[in-house]
Each structure stands twice: as structure tokens, then as C-alpha cells.
Short mmCIF file of C-alpha atoms in Angstrom, two decimals:
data_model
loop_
_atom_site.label_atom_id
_atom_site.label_comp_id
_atom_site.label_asym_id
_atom_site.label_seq_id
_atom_site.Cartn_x
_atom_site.Cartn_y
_atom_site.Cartn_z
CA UNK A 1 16.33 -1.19 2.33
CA UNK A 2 13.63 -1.59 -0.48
CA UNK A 3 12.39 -0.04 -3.58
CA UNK A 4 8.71 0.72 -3.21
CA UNK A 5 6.45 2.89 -4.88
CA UNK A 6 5.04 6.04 -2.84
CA UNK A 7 2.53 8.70 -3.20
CA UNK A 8 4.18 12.02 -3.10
CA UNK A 9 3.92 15.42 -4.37
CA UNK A 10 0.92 14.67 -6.22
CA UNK A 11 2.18 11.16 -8.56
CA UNK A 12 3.32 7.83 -7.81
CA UNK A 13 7.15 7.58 -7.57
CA UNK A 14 9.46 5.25 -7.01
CA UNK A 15 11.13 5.74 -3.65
CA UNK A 16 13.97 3.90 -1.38
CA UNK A 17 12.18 2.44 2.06
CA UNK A 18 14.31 1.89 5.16
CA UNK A 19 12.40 -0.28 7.71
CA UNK A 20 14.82 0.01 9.83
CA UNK A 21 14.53 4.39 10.10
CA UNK A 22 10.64 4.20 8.93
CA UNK A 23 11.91 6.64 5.99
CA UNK A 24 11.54 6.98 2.16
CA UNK A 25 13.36 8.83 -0.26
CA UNK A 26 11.36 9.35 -3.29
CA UNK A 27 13.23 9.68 -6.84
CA UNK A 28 11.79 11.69 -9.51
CA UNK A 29 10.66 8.93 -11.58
CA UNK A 30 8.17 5.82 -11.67
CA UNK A 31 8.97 2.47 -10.73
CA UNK A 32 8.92 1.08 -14.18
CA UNK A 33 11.41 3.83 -15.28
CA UNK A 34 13.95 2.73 -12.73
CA UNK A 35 13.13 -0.78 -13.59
CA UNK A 36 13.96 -0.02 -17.22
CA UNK A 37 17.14 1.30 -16.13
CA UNK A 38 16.50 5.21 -16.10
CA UNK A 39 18.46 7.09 -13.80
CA UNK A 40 16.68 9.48 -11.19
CA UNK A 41 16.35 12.56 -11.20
CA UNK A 42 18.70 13.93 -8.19
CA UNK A 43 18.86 10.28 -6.70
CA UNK A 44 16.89 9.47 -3.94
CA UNK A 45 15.78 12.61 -2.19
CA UNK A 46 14.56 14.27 0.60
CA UNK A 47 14.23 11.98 3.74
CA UNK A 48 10.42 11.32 4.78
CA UNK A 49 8.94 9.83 7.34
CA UNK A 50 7.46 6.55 6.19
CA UNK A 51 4.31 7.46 7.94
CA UNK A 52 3.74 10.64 5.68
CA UNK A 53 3.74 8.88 2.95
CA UNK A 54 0.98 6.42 1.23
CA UNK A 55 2.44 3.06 -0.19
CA UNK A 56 1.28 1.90 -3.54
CA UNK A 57 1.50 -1.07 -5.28
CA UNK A 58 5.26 -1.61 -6.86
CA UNK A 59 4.16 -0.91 -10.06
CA UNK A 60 0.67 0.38 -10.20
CA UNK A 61 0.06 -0.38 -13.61
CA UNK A 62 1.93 -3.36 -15.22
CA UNK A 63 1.83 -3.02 -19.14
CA UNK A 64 1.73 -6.94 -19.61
CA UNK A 65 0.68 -9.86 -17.66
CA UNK A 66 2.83 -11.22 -14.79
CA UNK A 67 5.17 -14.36 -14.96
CA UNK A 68 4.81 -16.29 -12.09
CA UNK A 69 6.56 -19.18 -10.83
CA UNK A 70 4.72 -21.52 -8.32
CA UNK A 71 6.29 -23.80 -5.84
CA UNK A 72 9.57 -22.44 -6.38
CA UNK A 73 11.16 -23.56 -3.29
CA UNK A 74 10.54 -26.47 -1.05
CA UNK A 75 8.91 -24.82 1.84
CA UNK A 76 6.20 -23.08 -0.13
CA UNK A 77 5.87 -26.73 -1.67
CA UNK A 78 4.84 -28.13 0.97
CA UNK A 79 2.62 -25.72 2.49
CA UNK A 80 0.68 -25.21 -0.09
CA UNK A 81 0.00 -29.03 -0.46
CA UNK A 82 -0.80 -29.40 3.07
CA UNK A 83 -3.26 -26.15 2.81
CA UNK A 84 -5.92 -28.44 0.78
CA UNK A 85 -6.04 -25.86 -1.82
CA UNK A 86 -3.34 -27.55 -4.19
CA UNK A 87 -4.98 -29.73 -6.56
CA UNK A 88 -2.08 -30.88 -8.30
CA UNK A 89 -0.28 -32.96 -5.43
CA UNK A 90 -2.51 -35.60 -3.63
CA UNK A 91 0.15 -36.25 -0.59
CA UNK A 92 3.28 -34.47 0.87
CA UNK A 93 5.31 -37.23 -1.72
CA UNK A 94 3.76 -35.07 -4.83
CA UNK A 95 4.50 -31.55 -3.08
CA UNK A 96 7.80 -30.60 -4.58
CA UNK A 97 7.38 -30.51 -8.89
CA UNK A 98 9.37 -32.19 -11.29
CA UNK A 99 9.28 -29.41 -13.65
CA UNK A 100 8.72 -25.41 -12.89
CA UNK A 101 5.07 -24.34 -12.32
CA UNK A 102 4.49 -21.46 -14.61
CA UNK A 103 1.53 -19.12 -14.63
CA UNK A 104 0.71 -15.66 -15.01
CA UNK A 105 -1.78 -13.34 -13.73
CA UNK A 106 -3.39 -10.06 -15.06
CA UNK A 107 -1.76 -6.71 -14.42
CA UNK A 108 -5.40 -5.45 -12.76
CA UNK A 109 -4.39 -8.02 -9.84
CA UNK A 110 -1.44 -5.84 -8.60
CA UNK A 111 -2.80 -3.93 -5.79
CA UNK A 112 -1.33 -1.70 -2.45
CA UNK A 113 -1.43 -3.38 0.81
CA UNK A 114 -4.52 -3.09 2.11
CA UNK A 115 -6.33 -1.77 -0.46
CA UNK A 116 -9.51 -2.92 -1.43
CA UNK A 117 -9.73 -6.20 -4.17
CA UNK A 118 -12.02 -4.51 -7.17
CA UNK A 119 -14.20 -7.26 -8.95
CA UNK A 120 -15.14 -6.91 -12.48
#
């Protein structure tokens, strides 16, 4: 079971997705309304198929930027270093940081799966 964001009944709700039974049950609310703790409206709802629905991004619209923590467990680590792309480790020794790596990124990066990448 996950929370996911849905398109339904003409807004983007927050819903709960079962893999498992390729259903959703929308709530009555946003995501960031559940995530700030508001209740929904009736619960989780009617039962959908997961196909009628259209998944969004978990929260289409984030009002700040987004902490992110890189390399945050070993196996990431070490991918990433071996990937070529990581320019802060120069052999498997230097994959796994010291300290956290912290970063964010700008709330116009959060996109649906699939959905096209918009440059500025």
C-alpha cells in the first residue's frame, strides 16, 4: 500500500494505491493536506481501478525547495561512484562519506512518471 497522488473528479487528490489489487482510493483532500496532518474527508473512498486513474507527482507543487540526502546508504554509495558521474569519490575506497551529503533541488523538478522534463 502507498500514498500517491491521483487525478480524479476533476483535481489532484491524495489517494491510497494497492499494487497488489491495481486499486486507489482517493480522499477528499491534497497530498500536502494529509501530509500536514488533515484528516480526509470520508477516509479513503470509493475503490478504483488503478488503470482509470492518472498518477501525478506526490505533491505536484512543493511550496519550498527539497532536502535531499545523497549517498545515504552504502549500496547507492557505491553505485554511484562506480557510474563515473560522482565527482566527489575518485575510487570505490572514497564511495561511502564521512559526513551526510546534503542538497536540495527546486520544487519545479517534481514531476509524474513519465511525464515530460520542461526546460526553462
Amino acid at each position: 500500500m502507498k500514498l500517491a497522488t491521483i487525478w480524479h473528479g476533476g483535481a489532484a487528490v491524495a489517494a491510497i494505491v494497492d499494487d497488489d489489487e491495481n486499486t486507489a482510493r482517493p480522499f477528499g483532500i491534497d497530498m500536502l493536506s494529509v501530509v500536514r496532518g488533515g484528516r480526509a474527508r470520508g477516509a479513503a473512498g470509493e475503490t478504483l481501478a488503478l488503470s482509470s486513474v492518472e498518477i501525478l507527482a506526490p505533491i505536484p507543487r512543493p511550496e519550498r525547495n527539497i532536502f535531499c540526502v545523497g549517498k545515504n546508504y552504502r549500496a547507492h554509495a557505491a553505485e554511484f561512484t562506480k557510474s563515473g558521474f560522482d565527482s566527489s569519490a575518485k575510487d570505490a575506497a572514497d564511495a561511502i562519506p564521512t559526513v551526510p551529503i546534503i542538497f536540495s533541488k527546486v520544487p519545479q523538478c517534481v514531476i509524474a512518471n513519465g511525464a515530460p522534463i520542461l526546460y526553462p
